[in-house]
XYZ file of C-alpha atoms in Angstrom:
747
model
C -11.735 20.930 38.957
C -13.477 18.051 40.729
C -16.761 19.937 40.467
C -16.153 20.516 36.788
C -15.457 16.834 36.235
C -18.679 15.969 38.023
C -20.503 18.432 35.748
C -18.820 16.887 32.729
C -19.962 13.371 33.580
C -23.443 14.636 34.391
C -23.569 16.402 31.030
C -22.438 13.246 29.268
C -25.221 11.266 30.976
C -27.710 13.991 30.137
C -26.619 13.715 26.526
C -27.926 10.184 26.488
C -31.267 10.923 28.105
C -32.119 14.520 27.261
C -33.175 16.053 24.003
C -32.964 19.684 25.239
C -29.679 20.571 23.586
C -27.512 18.207 25.673
C -24.554 18.544 23.308
C -24.196 22.238 24.117
C -24.111 21.471 27.827
C -21.561 18.711 27.291
C -19.326 20.904 25.107
C -19.419 23.744 27.621
C -18.456 21.320 30.385
C -15.580 19.978 28.283
C -14.240 23.461 27.636
C -14.540 24.332 31.305
C -12.546 21.271 32.345
C -9.785 21.757 29.772
C -9.769 25.529 30.286
C -8.984 25.071 33.971
C -5.887 22.994 33.226
C -2.337 24.267 33.445
C 1.089 22.830 34.187
C 1.158 23.528 37.926
C 1.699 20.569 40.259
C -1.850 20.507 41.670
C -3.314 20.733 38.181
C -1.088 17.934 36.903
C -2.250 15.760 39.777
C -5.871 16.413 38.833
C -5.126 15.754 35.154
C -3.669 12.406 36.173
C -7.044 11.524 37.690
C -8.777 12.095 34.349
C -8.064 8.490 33.411
C -10.772 7.457 35.863
C -13.382 9.010 33.565
C -15.477 6.823 31.255
C -13.623 6.186 28.002
C -16.135 8.069 25.861
C -15.637 11.172 28.010
C -11.882 10.756 28.439
C -11.210 10.674 24.706
C -13.146 13.926 24.270
C -11.093 15.591 27.010
C -7.838 14.408 25.415
C -9.050 15.522 21.985
C -9.650 19.047 23.266
C -6.303 19.026 25.103
C -4.527 18.161 21.836
C -5.732 21.474 20.433
C -4.047 23.463 23.254
C -0.321 23.825 22.677
C 0.598 24.365 26.392
C -1.097 21.075 27.323
C 0.535 18.871 24.670
C 3.490 17.820 26.823
C 1.118 16.806 29.591
C -1.089 14.952 27.104
C 1.964 13.172 25.734
C 2.819 11.876 29.193
C -0.754 10.731 29.819
C -1.101 8.844 26.545
C 2.365 7.312 26.824
C 1.032 5.316 29.766
C 0.243 1.900 28.257
C -2.660 1.316 30.629
C -4.333 4.537 29.508
C -3.753 3.892 25.823
C -4.925 0.283 26.168
C -8.270 1.491 27.508
C -8.759 3.928 24.654
C -7.597 1.727 21.804
C -10.149 -0.912 22.756
C -12.943 1.670 22.512
C -13.965 1.566 18.842
C -15.660 5.007 18.707
C -12.417 6.571 19.966
C -10.296 5.412 17.033
C -10.779 8.403 14.737
C -10.151 10.817 17.620
C -7.023 8.921 18.607
C -5.714 9.338 15.068
C -6.448 13.053 15.236
C -4.750 13.367 18.628
C -1.603 11.559 17.510
C -1.479 13.785 14.400
C -1.717 16.929 16.543
C 1.068 15.731 18.836
C 3.305 14.687 15.950
C 2.817 18.092 14.314
C 4.380 19.576 17.462
C 7.168 16.973 17.389
C 5.698 15.111 20.359
C 6.647 11.595 19.310
C 3.833 9.607 20.878
C 4.188 6.747 18.401
C 7.807 6.186 19.415
C 7.003 6.483 23.114
C 4.260 3.869 22.823
C 6.314 1.368 20.830
C 9.322 1.770 23.121
C 7.141 1.346 26.188
C 5.520 -1.816 24.819
C 8.848 -3.366 23.857
C 10.500 -2.371 27.154
C 7.678 -3.856 29.206
C 7.053 -7.064 27.287
C 10.212 -7.979 25.382
C 12.169 -8.247 28.644
C 9.583 -10.577 30.119
C 9.686 -12.693 26.991
C 13.467 -12.989 27.271
C 13.222 -13.967 30.937
C 10.689 -16.632 30.023
C 13.083 -17.962 27.392
C 15.885 -18.218 29.946
C 13.617 -20.067 32.365
C 12.572 -22.501 29.652
C 16.210 -23.240 28.826
C 16.790 -24.321 32.438
C 13.801 -26.694 32.490
C 13.526 -30.006 30.625
C 10.895 -29.872 27.908
C 7.699 -31.691 28.742
C 6.153 -33.921 26.119
C 3.428 -32.159 24.186
C 4.678 -28.730 25.228
C 7.639 -28.196 22.946
C 8.175 -24.705 21.731
C 8.138 -24.080 18.025
C 11.673 -24.086 16.589
C 12.948 -20.811 15.188
C 11.788 -20.373 11.601
C 14.250 -21.384 8.961
C 15.581 -18.666 6.702
C 16.636 -20.461 3.508
C 18.128 -18.410 0.745
C 17.820 -15.007 2.428
C 21.334 -13.972 1.511
C 20.725 -14.917 -2.102
C 17.395 -13.082 -2.097
C 18.984 -9.950 -0.646
C 21.705 -10.099 -3.291
C 19.443 -10.927 -6.198
C 21.328 -9.322 -9.027
C 20.607 -11.380 -12.115
C 17.761 -12.898 -14.064
C 18.460 -16.514 -13.132
C 18.085 -15.799 -9.425
C 14.874 -13.840 -10.007
C 13.382 -16.780 -11.902
C 14.472 -19.161 -9.156
C 12.772 -17.026 -6.515
C 9.561 -16.794 -8.551
C 9.533 -20.572 -8.974
C 10.019 -21.018 -5.241
C 7.063 -18.779 -4.442
C 4.918 -20.501 -7.033
C 5.584 -23.824 -5.290
C 4.924 -22.274 -1.894
C 1.726 -20.715 -3.195
C 0.441 -24.108 -4.249
C 1.254 -25.474 -0.799
C -0.110 -22.439 1.006
C -3.419 -22.614 -0.839
C -4.084 -25.943 0.880
C -4.740 -24.201 4.205
C -7.862 -25.548 5.848
C -10.581 -22.934 5.902
C -13.963 -22.313 7.401
C -15.957 -22.093 4.173
C -19.486 -20.788 4.382
C -20.288 -22.461 1.079
C -19.717 -25.890 2.595
C -21.275 -25.655 6.019
C -24.710 -25.303 7.475
C -23.714 -22.262 9.523
C -20.759 -20.267 10.768
C -19.762 -19.038 14.162
C -19.772 -15.372 14.987
C -16.021 -15.541 15.427
C -15.441 -15.771 11.712
C -16.966 -12.382 11.127
C -14.498 -10.499 13.302
C -11.089 -11.569 12.068
C -8.768 -8.712 11.245
C -11.124 -6.012 12.419
C -8.543 -4.318 14.645
C -11.084 -2.694 16.917
C -12.752 -5.893 18.163
C -10.681 -8.990 17.558
C -9.713 -11.952 19.695
C -11.298 -10.933 22.972
C -14.300 -13.169 22.411
C -12.853 -15.363 19.695
C -9.426 -16.696 20.581
C -8.178 -15.286 23.851
C -11.251 -16.254 25.891
C -13.220 -19.508 25.948
C -16.294 -19.713 23.738
C -19.305 -21.973 24.215
C -19.492 -23.327 20.688
C -16.684 -24.297 18.371
C -16.407 -23.094 14.816
C -18.481 -25.250 12.492
C -16.513 -26.898 9.711
C -17.409 -29.420 7.074
C -16.697 -33.108 7.592
C -13.775 -33.217 5.170
C -12.065 -30.339 6.947
C -12.547 -31.948 10.345
C -11.113 -35.196 9.090
C -7.882 -33.441 8.209
C -7.381 -31.859 11.639
C -5.439 -33.748 14.298
C -7.990 -32.744 16.865
C -7.539 -35.763 19.137
C -3.803 -35.453 19.709
C -1.642 -32.579 20.941
C -4.197 -29.860 20.325
C -6.772 -31.491 22.624
C -4.280 -31.452 25.473
C -3.624 -27.727 25.102
C -5.517 -25.102 27.085
C -8.173 -23.324 25.049
C -6.758 -19.868 25.700
C -3.591 -18.306 27.125
C -3.522 -17.069 30.726
C -5.468 -13.847 31.240
C -2.392 -11.640 31.485
C -0.886 -13.114 28.316
C -4.189 -12.722 26.504
C -4.251 -9.034 27.387
C -0.666 -8.590 26.174
C -1.455 -10.300 22.853
C -4.639 -8.357 22.320
C -2.995 -5.024 23.101
C 0.035 -5.800 20.928
C -2.128 -6.595 17.921
C -4.264 -3.514 18.407
C -1.316 -1.199 19.020
C 0.725 -2.561 16.117
C -2.188 -2.175 13.716
C -3.078 1.276 15.031
C 0.472 2.558 14.545
C 0.658 1.309 10.952
C -2.802 2.730 10.270
C -1.570 6.059 11.643
C 1.430 5.962 9.288
C 4.172 5.148 11.797
C 5.452 1.951 10.246
C 8.764 1.562 12.040
C 7.050 1.811 15.426
C 4.395 -0.683 14.307
C 7.111 -3.106 13.204
C 8.822 -2.859 16.620
C 5.597 -3.701 18.480
C 4.590 -6.590 16.221
C 8.110 -8.052 16.167
C 8.130 -7.989 19.960
C 4.740 -9.706 20.077
C 5.793 -12.296 17.502
C 8.870 -13.242 19.522
C 6.731 -13.493 22.637
C 4.240 -15.768 20.871
C 7.030 -18.077 19.724
C 8.197 -18.494 23.327
C 4.728 -18.814 24.810
C 3.298 -22.041 26.136
C 1.054 -23.321 23.318
C -2.706 -22.914 23.549
C -5.479 -24.133 21.270
C -5.529 -21.260 18.764
C -1.951 -20.058 18.974
C -1.290 -20.761 15.288
C -4.205 -18.532 14.297
C -2.906 -15.738 16.505
C 0.644 -16.094 15.179
C -0.495 -16.014 11.561
C -2.548 -12.915 12.248
C 0.401 -11.209 13.938
C 2.692 -12.091 11.047
C 0.339 -10.832 8.349
C 0.061 -7.490 10.173
C 3.837 -7.361 10.479
C 4.216 -8.166 6.783
C 1.961 -5.237 5.901
C 4.007 -2.752 7.924
C 7.351 -4.036 6.608
C 6.211 -3.962 2.977
C 4.662 -0.501 3.310
C 7.943 0.721 4.789
C 9.906 -0.955 1.941
C 11.836 -3.084 4.423
C 11.920 -6.035 2.047
C 14.623 -8.081 3.791
C 12.559 -8.200 6.964
C 9.388 -8.764 4.948
C 10.982 -11.785 3.281
C 11.893 -13.227 6.683
C 8.310 -12.704 7.830
C 6.984 -14.389 4.692
C 9.336 -17.333 5.223
C 8.098 -17.642 8.790
C 4.490 -17.596 7.602
C 5.237 -20.387 5.143
C 7.055 -22.439 7.753
C 4.184 -21.981 10.188
C 1.736 -23.115 7.546
C 3.700 -26.270 6.840
C 3.279 -27.280 10.479
C -0.308 -26.034 10.755
C -3.059 -28.415 11.854
C -5.585 -25.710 12.712
C -8.733 -24.730 10.908
C -8.217 -21.104 9.903
C -10.934 -18.473 9.435
C -11.527 -17.575 5.794
C -11.083 -13.857 6.478
C -7.671 -14.428 8.027
C -6.526 -16.414 5.000
C -7.890 -13.793 2.601
C -6.112 -11.021 4.491
C -2.851 -12.977 4.676
C -2.906 -13.626 0.944
C -3.620 -9.930 0.399
C -0.577 -8.881 2.423
C 1.622 -11.330 0.520
C 0.272 -9.876 -2.728
C 1.007 -6.358 -1.478
C 4.591 -7.306 -0.629
C 5.215 -8.671 -4.130
C 3.514 -5.606 -5.615
C 5.856 -3.304 -3.699
C 8.816 -5.350 -4.964
C 7.546 -5.025 -8.568
C 6.986 -8.791 -8.795
C 3.644 -8.502 -10.499
C 3.066 -12.133 -11.514
C 3.333 -13.207 -7.893
C 1.278 -10.254 -6.693
C -1.536 -11.120 -9.075
C -1.458 -14.802 -8.162
C -1.787 -14.137 -4.415
C -4.533 -11.571 -4.908
C -6.562 -14.090 -6.914
C -6.176 -16.576 -4.062
C -7.340 -13.905 -1.627
C -10.445 -13.336 -3.733
C -11.253 -17.048 -3.574
C -11.320 -16.947 0.229
C -13.246 -13.681 0.508
C -16.635 -14.397 2.114
C -19.826 -12.442 2.575
C -19.487 -12.471 6.375
C -15.983 -10.955 6.314
C -15.539 -7.610 8.125
C -15.917 -4.524 5.944
C -12.233 -3.625 6.426
C -11.134 -7.028 5.140
C -13.462 -6.902 2.144
C -12.289 -3.428 1.147
C -8.589 -4.246 1.529
C -8.856 -7.492 -0.440
C -10.753 -5.750 -3.251
C -8.264 -2.844 -3.336
C -5.177 -5.013 -3.580
C -6.713 -7.356 -6.144
C -7.694 -4.315 -8.217
C -4.119 -2.964 -8.166
C -2.751 -6.361 -9.142
C -5.184 -6.466 -12.068
C -4.166 -2.953 -13.147
C -0.516 -3.896 -13.500
C -1.583 -7.005 -15.401
C -3.554 -4.656 -17.703
C -6.731 -6.547 -16.804
C -8.717 -3.317 -16.599
C -12.224 -4.775 -16.683
C -11.636 -6.758 -13.491
C -9.734 -3.878 -11.908
C -12.652 -1.524 -12.560
C -15.129 -3.955 -11.033
C -13.053 -4.425 -7.878
C -11.960 -0.868 -7.190
C -15.438 0.589 -7.783
C -16.859 -1.886 -5.273
C -14.110 -1.036 -2.785
C -14.759 2.719 -3.082
C -18.518 2.326 -2.744
C -18.240 0.050 0.297
C -15.713 2.316 2.000
C -17.920 5.357 1.420
C -21.124 3.700 2.613
C -19.688 1.780 5.566
C -17.157 4.269 6.929
C -18.130 7.627 5.432
C -16.294 10.171 3.299
C -13.913 11.329 6.035
C -12.600 7.904 7.005
C -9.145 6.560 6.242
C -10.510 3.537 4.389
C -12.333 5.815 1.986
C -9.150 7.805 1.394
C -7.199 4.587 0.790
C -9.767 3.357 -1.716
C -9.756 6.715 -3.511
C -5.981 6.623 -3.848
C -6.184 3.219 -5.523
C -9.033 4.422 -7.734
C -6.839 7.309 -8.868
C -4.127 4.762 -9.684
C -6.605 2.830 -11.830
C -7.866 5.931 -13.643
C -4.347 7.118 -14.438
C -3.502 3.726 -15.891
C -6.569 3.674 -18.163
C -5.715 7.113 -19.560
C -8.467 8.960 -17.643
C -5.946 11.507 -16.421
C -8.263 14.433 -15.624
C -10.548 12.215 -13.531
C -7.490 10.751 -11.830
C -6.295 14.199 -10.726
C -9.672 14.959 -9.131
C -9.790 11.632 -7.312
C -6.228 12.052 -6.023
C -7.106 15.553 -4.772
C -10.034 14.160 -2.791
C -7.873 11.345 -1.409
C -5.241 13.853 -0.248
C -7.913 15.992 1.420
C -9.235 12.956 3.313
C -5.781 11.946 4.501
C -4.799 15.448 5.555
C -8.046 15.771 7.468
C -7.163 12.652 9.460
C -3.380 12.779 9.779
C -2.459 16.439 9.413
C 0.472 17.471 7.244
C 3.554 15.700 8.617
C 2.609 12.080 7.953
C 3.746 9.111 5.873
C 0.314 8.527 4.293
C -0.034 12.213 3.426
C 3.385 12.243 1.729
C 2.376 9.298 -0.453
C -0.822 11.112 -1.468
C 1.166 14.267 -2.333
C 3.524 12.262 -4.535
C 0.710 10.478 -6.362
C -1.142 13.735 -6.983
C 2.072 15.379 -8.182
C 2.620 12.650 -10.741
C -0.990 12.834 -11.929
C -0.621 16.614 -12.378
C 2.641 16.025 -14.259
C 0.909 13.710 -16.718
C -2.122 15.982 -17.022
C -0.152 19.175 -17.621
C 2.539 17.707 -19.862
C 1.053 19.216 -22.997
C 0.792 22.681 -21.404
C 4.157 22.754 -19.641
C 2.588 24.272 -16.527
C 3.996 22.142 -13.737
C 3.340 24.519 -10.844
C 0.859 22.243 -9.040
C 2.938 19.146 -9.688
C 6.061 20.819 -8.312
C 4.242 22.101 -5.235
C 2.987 18.664 -4.275
C 6.231 16.800 -4.936
C 8.150 19.363 -2.859
C 5.748 18.713 0.009
C 6.162 14.942 -0.400
C 9.960 15.214 -0.315
C 9.926 17.548 2.694
C 7.670 15.235 4.705
C 9.701 12.146 3.846
C 12.959 13.852 4.804
C 11.535 14.279 8.292
C 10.271 10.748 8.834
C 12.483 8.293 6.868
C 16.264 7.913 6.405
C 17.938 9.780 3.563
C 18.546 6.555 1.618
C 14.974 5.262 1.891
C 13.193 3.910 -1.182
C 10.064 5.973 -0.541
C 12.081 9.188 -0.437
C 13.865 8.091 -3.616
C 10.487 7.600 -5.297
C 9.425 11.164 -4.501
C 12.809 12.473 -5.650
C 12.391 10.615 -8.925
C 9.138 12.448 -9.631
C 10.898 15.704 -8.772
C 13.671 14.815 -11.219
C 11.137 14.318 -14.012
C 9.644 17.731 -13.280
C 13.025 19.470 -13.167
C 13.881 18.017 -16.563
C 10.663 19.270 -18.153
C 10.979 22.715 -16.544
C 14.557 22.949 -17.823
C 13.432 21.990 -21.334
C 10.780 24.691 -21.358
C 13.241 27.342 -20.200
C 15.864 26.221 -22.713
C 13.244 26.578 -25.454
C 12.880 30.197 -24.341
C 16.628 30.763 -24.741
C 17.645 30.357 -21.070
C 20.549 28.226 -19.854
C 19.249 25.696 -17.375
C 22.133 23.231 -17.162
C 21.939 23.376 -13.369
C 18.398 22.003 -13.362
C 19.436 19.148 -15.637
C 22.371 18.272 -13.383
C 20.049 18.289 -10.367
C 17.733 15.937 -12.248
C 20.641 13.640 -13.148
C 21.740 13.501 -9.518
C 18.248 12.567 -8.362
C 17.838 9.911 -11.081
C 21.211 8.344 -10.284
C 20.379 8.311 -6.580
C 17.135 6.440 -7.307
C 18.889 4.038 -9.700
C 21.642 3.112 -7.251
C 19.139 2.505 -4.470
C 17.022 0.342 -6.774
C 20.071 -1.694 -7.756
C 20.925 -2.247 -4.093
C 17.396 -3.265 -3.101
C 15.994 -4.978 -6.199
C 18.999 -5.793 -8.367
C 19.508 -5.245 -12.084
C 16.665 -7.426 -13.340
C 13.674 -5.571 -11.931
C 10.983 -3.409 -13.518
C 11.777 -0.527 -11.180
C 15.456 -0.586 -12.121
C 14.518 -0.647 -15.791
C 12.364 2.458 -15.290
C 15.319 4.305 -13.816
C 17.464 3.380 -16.830
C 14.703 4.738 -19.071
C 14.481 7.973 -17.091
C 18.231 8.479 -17.423
C 17.978 7.723 -21.146
C 15.475 10.544 -21.617
C 17.570 12.903 -19.522
C 20.786 12.139 -21.445
C 18.862 12.717 -24.674
C 17.968 16.189 -23.389
C 21.600 16.779 -22.365
C 22.846 15.772 -25.855
C 24.630 12.713 -24.483
C 23.158 10.501 -27.169
C 25.342 7.385 -26.899
C 24.654 7.171 -23.159
C 20.965 7.750 -23.808
C 20.895 4.887 -26.325
C 22.552 2.495 -23.860
C 20.096 3.425 -21.110
C 17.048 2.887 -23.343
C 18.396 -0.424 -24.635
C 18.946 -1.640 -21.070
C 15.407 -0.641 -20.121
C 13.901 -2.421 -23.138
C 15.846 -5.632 -22.534
C 14.980 -5.882 -18.830
C 11.310 -5.067 -19.380
C 10.992 -7.485 -22.287
C 12.643 -10.297 -20.320
C 10.366 -9.724 -17.338
C 7.107 -8.632 -18.950
C 7.083 -9.964 -22.497
C 7.333 -8.055 -25.793
C 3.801 -6.589 -25.813
C 3.634 -4.919 -22.431
C 2.881 -1.221 -22.013
C 6.194 -0.600 -20.242
C 8.073 -2.146 -23.166
C 6.142 0.039 -25.602
C 6.979 3.130 -23.554
C 10.726 2.474 -23.686
C 10.587 1.543 -27.365
C 8.890 4.865 -28.107
C 11.594 6.769 -26.236
C 14.389 5.032 -28.174
C 12.518 5.711 -31.420
C 12.433 9.410 -30.527
C 16.195 9.405 -29.904
C 16.888 7.708 -33.260
C 14.465 10.018 -35.076
C 15.256 13.480 -33.763
C 18.872 13.216 -32.597
C 20.750 10.227 -34.077
C 19.156 10.266 -37.565
C 18.654 6.495 -37.613
C 15.369 6.742 -39.475
C 14.901 3.112 -40.491
C 15.361 1.906 -36.924
C 13.141 4.696 -35.643
C 10.354 3.663 -38.038
C 10.454 0.043 -36.845
C 10.363 1.107 -33.203
C 7.486 3.550 -33.699
C 5.418 0.852 -35.392
C 6.090 -1.563 -32.538
C 5.123 1.055 -29.959
C 1.906 1.876 -31.841
C 0.996 -1.794 -32.051
C 1.359 -2.232 -28.288
C -0.710 0.892 -27.538
C -3.516 -0.169 -29.880
C -3.602 -3.656 -28.352
C -3.913 -2.305 -24.821
C -5.825 0.969 -25.087
C -7.445 1.403 -28.483
C -7.405 4.183 -31.062
C -7.955 7.151 -28.733
C -5.024 6.493 -26.389
C -3.163 9.722 -25.588
C 0.331 8.300 -26.096
C -0.349 7.504 -29.771
C 0.007 11.191 -30.687
C 3.754 11.185 -30.073
C 4.330 8.020 -32.118
C 2.223 9.327 -35.022
C 4.060 12.661 -34.972
C 7.371 10.800 -34.897
C 6.450 8.668 -37.900
C 5.317 11.726 -39.863
C 8.701 13.332 -39.156
C 10.529 10.185 -40.296
C 8.586 9.898 -43.554
C 8.862 13.612 -44.282
C 12.632 13.513 -43.732
C 13.191 10.465 -45.971
C 10.700 11.866 -48.568
C 8.283 8.933 -48.312
C 5.270 11.157 -48.879
C 2.763 8.355 -49.403
C 3.338 7.048 -45.871
C 3.567 10.600 -44.582
C 0.091 11.412 -45.886
C -1.306 8.141 -44.520
C -0.085 8.800 -40.966
C -0.939 12.483 -41.145
C -4.537 11.383 -41.809
C -4.375 8.858 -38.986
C -3.112 11.604 -36.685
C -5.952 13.904 -37.737
C -8.476 11.134 -37.036
C -6.854 10.586 -33.658
C -7.309 14.277 -32.785
C -10.997 14.118 -33.728
C -11.606 10.954 -31.726
C -9.674 12.260 -28.757
C -11.569 15.550 -28.838
C -14.928 13.767 -28.921
C -14.004 11.659 -25.924
C -12.897 14.690 -23.916
C -15.949 16.759 -24.890
C -18.368 13.954 -24.053
C -16.326 12.891 -20.999
C -16.092 9.387 -22.410
C -13.961 6.729 -20.791
C -13.327 3.124 -21.664
C -14.043 2.104 -18.084
C -16.899 4.134 -16.554
C -17.482 3.841 -12.819
C -19.601 0.862 -11.754
C -22.231 2.113 -9.333
C -24.235 -1.105 -8.915
C -24.384 -2.507 -5.408
C -23.149 -6.073 -5.855
C -22.908 -8.652 -3.096
C -19.534 -10.249 -2.500
C -20.754 -13.462 -4.123
C -21.812 -11.478 -7.194
C -18.458 -9.684 -7.306
C -16.611 -13.004 -7.113
C -18.805 -14.562 -9.787
C -18.135 -11.661 -12.156
C -14.433 -11.629 -11.271
C -13.918 -15.320 -11.996
C -16.132 -15.496 -15.087
C -14.902 -12.485 -17.059
C -13.479 -13.909 -20.261
C -9.824 -13.355 -19.625
C -6.967 -15.815 -19.424
C -5.545 -14.069 -16.363
C -8.208 -15.502 -14.054
C -5.876 -18.061 -12.482
C -2.908 -15.736 -12.349
C -0.591 -18.686 -12.997
C 0.091 -18.183 -16.724
C 2.844 -15.962 -18.104
C 1.539 -14.133 -21.152
C 3.296 -12.016 -23.732
C 1.070 -9.180 -22.570
C 2.698 -9.589 -19.184
C 2.334 -6.972 -16.522
C 3.660 -3.552 -15.777
C 4.188 -1.432 -12.752
C 3.597 2.116 -13.828
C 1.698 4.692 -11.939
C 1.193 6.694 -15.077
C 0.449 4.634 -18.138
C -1.164 7.721 -19.585
C 2.193 9.498 -19.550
C 3.662 9.757 -23.062
C 6.971 11.168 -21.952
C 8.593 9.456 -19.015
C 9.246 6.176 -17.365
C 6.564 5.742 -14.740
C 6.959 6.669 -11.124
C 6.603 3.942 -8.541
C 3.103 2.817 -7.624
C 1.537 4.065 -4.437
C 2.356 2.135 -1.495
C -0.161 1.711 1.444
C -2.301 -0.962 2.972
C -2.094 0.080 2.577
């Protein structure tokens, strides 16, 4: 095997200097090396020596090993060695292959992610605890006091938020904190003559800190005079060492890279364990010049993983710690770090259905987004701001942002990269919300293909893509009743989630909710054909109640997500002829949504239309049904215009009301309006018209920001509550059901 390794390295070198088909020689050498491997003791000893290979060669050997089932246990042991994985994770070209390797191992139930996180915590958490014990035995030296543990005010109340008053109190608190947080000092390229190279590398997981924070640099970051005047640069900070000791710097760097890699790979719980361990270590570490910057970066990564995993209690603690750290911050922070931190805070509020706060933080992130920011940061900031604009029904801004994010991801990373898949998923979300359902299905299909190509089948990110595509198919096929594709994808989403999250997890509940909607529609179709499908309806009820109870536990009564569950149950009880219960559910949904979102929001209109249908077709309350239909139509016309798909059901409902009460003048008027709607809708479909066509222009970041902040819309500041409010549906084009939860993923 030694001769084969020598041939492999020679082939790799030849590949750099020879144009006579060097790749073929290299590939043959790779296959020869891996083909000679087995699980005998001598072979295992030789495999252990592979780590001495150059990183570019080693990752190719491991990649080929991951495709050989008999070698996967051996590969698992090799990659579980932190020293080996540290070498590879710092090699940027190896990142995509590492993702593919971890997917192959996970598919065979080789839990590399867990092994890595446990190894990191076992090796470094213990040392951190020992350091804490030593510090307790020594008197504190002036100028070297450790940061006090972060305060956790109001966490119990937040966790038990069950009523409207507490929700309003929490929103007010965050609004005050947002004002304070926005005062962070920032390296602003608009106000300085130049910027250091360090600013351009923040939050690019493959090459951060090594040259910026954890090692000395020759020139300091350039800041404007006003910023410098506000920094206490001649006191405690001047007495601190510039960087941590070499061994601590390596631990920090590896922890940040590993934590980010694990969340990127879809293993959120393992990412949280690594970043929590690193955060505790940083809090106990002897301060150095840029420790606040490093801590903020660690916390924003941790916040992403916790929010994506729907661990909102821990996410709130992390947010509180970020705010506390900011209050005591005297450091000048890179603009990209601030933009990314604001983006993660926005994403957390988005996942909690707190859309005012999500929009506000995303607008702040846009303000700090700079031309020199890394491509990953730019794309993530644009994606999250676009989603926040979608739920605020600010579609013009959302279209601008998400189209720029998709284009940049495609051009910078390519069509097979995770960032492109992430951007596509958010573009599908936008399209579904602007009633471009067919286009949304196609975009979601491409996003799923990208994610499966990277992560395989048994993966968190892949499950999310299956669920989103299932819901898009459900909306698209509602008029036909053919839910085969939708059912196939939601079954896959549920099966994956059952294998990777607890049975009472919010993400699993979200997939089950989509399945419940499908079961209800399938049962209705079969009942129309004369079949008894009570069992399907009871299965749907069980799934809806499961999702409702979990939402009540996590979010409380006064939350958009909880209101959606009430609406879903209202529709189901209507189908099951339990009309009084259906009425109560719809009324609850309308009240909560109106209180949170205002009377003219899409979500309010959706629930009003469902109650109108109940009054019209089942309870014979025609006067009340008429009023509700007219309100629902008014909201739809305000938001979407005359060709909106959901108008058909309200127009049909009104025609039925007027025909039943023999008001033929109004019947004829709305029958004509319905006919005009069909013509307009048909023209749009035939000509493939959309209210928000894709923006293909290549704008600079400054141009994007200028357009974003100058579009004539009162939501620019994000600090005003409007009667048009915000909504959190994934499927605003859906005329039949309360919307499924938005995609989650920093996503």
